[in-house]
């Protein structure tokens, strides 16, 4: 009944089925070759940046603290889309031309770097002072205590919030479509612009994002359970 | 030989140590007692330079630090290696097994060969009665076991003196004995020790000297017998009465 009212015409229904089927492959390709690698590469670069930023933020060197604060504040205070546009469309004005994929990696990494640095900083600060003192008392230096004692424990604390960042990133990569990266959503736009079945094609893309994030959250839960086991 | 001269420590305006003078001969065991807030922990932390003294001079086995001017980080790190610290709350590294806890200092700080460090760490854990717990993480050890790992960890750096800050006060009563026994063994082996504790039995059996601290100064010192049975100072008497 309900379906009939949406698709009164069986031929139309058949056409939609057909479009759904034929667009699945290109969408999957966009996900597998662009969205997912973009997420992974960005997350790794961003995490690296985040650790450096967190270390700068809690260091005793005032200049490093200030640089880190400004970076975090600038990234958090401006829309991601605007940042991407500046990198891809803006920089060519001063002679810096970066290809779409690289622009997206830079933009997203800067973002993850800023947001995740706050997670990592909080995790580092959550490690009891006694751990520092125990490290110092056996003669370790600041950097040795940080590397060997504090960061490994902070890593464990920050895994749950960082996996949330990771899952958000999967969805945020759709913004790369606007700087011409042919990731999944860009493919959806291209397909829909030829057959005008926006609802169908975009819903299909949404479903794929959902599936990816669903699997990621299962992995996240498994990971957290594992970590809990070590903790107690 | 340890010598502390005119040690002062201020936190902002609060003066916690008001000129401590103390000499401890090699191989001696000194027990420090005193009311809460008297500065016992702060004194130990100054010896381990976890707290930078505001003023004064500390020397251990010929190496000395003078705090009347700023001391470079390098000399602090070198000085720290002369002392081993055992904390009230154990402060074991939770992400490392008992063995790894003990090996960490020698490998990372002394750059000792891994195999050698492991051999020594096993011997130390054996010595504190934990040879069956080498691969256990701190979370799976009792408080008494954790504290014994803490002692082994400090010993692994082969310090000249061991500092204990109320090592048994966080323990259930039935676990106190096993830690005190390890400490007595150490004392019998000739380790120089400064122990903040209110375990009078330990003080009577193992200490060469008892020091009573109050309000940032050493009020009275003497043999355990004379301090406990025949204290001279009014403040010491009052404190000992309170303990009983
Ligand atoms: N980091 C710090 N900043 C400010 N004040 C401090 C600090 N550490 C210790 N104090 C103060 O110094 C005084 C002495 O503290 P300390 O811990 O040395 O005493 P204690 O003799 O070990 O007492 P307890 O028996 O309760 O352990 C206390 O008044 C305490 O509040
Ligand atoms: Mg104390």
Coordinates of C-alpha atoms in Angstrom, one line a residue, chain B residues 1 78 150:
Chain B
X1 CA 77.2 9.0 55.3
X78 CA 72.6 12.2 39.3
X150 CA 58.2 -1.0 45.3

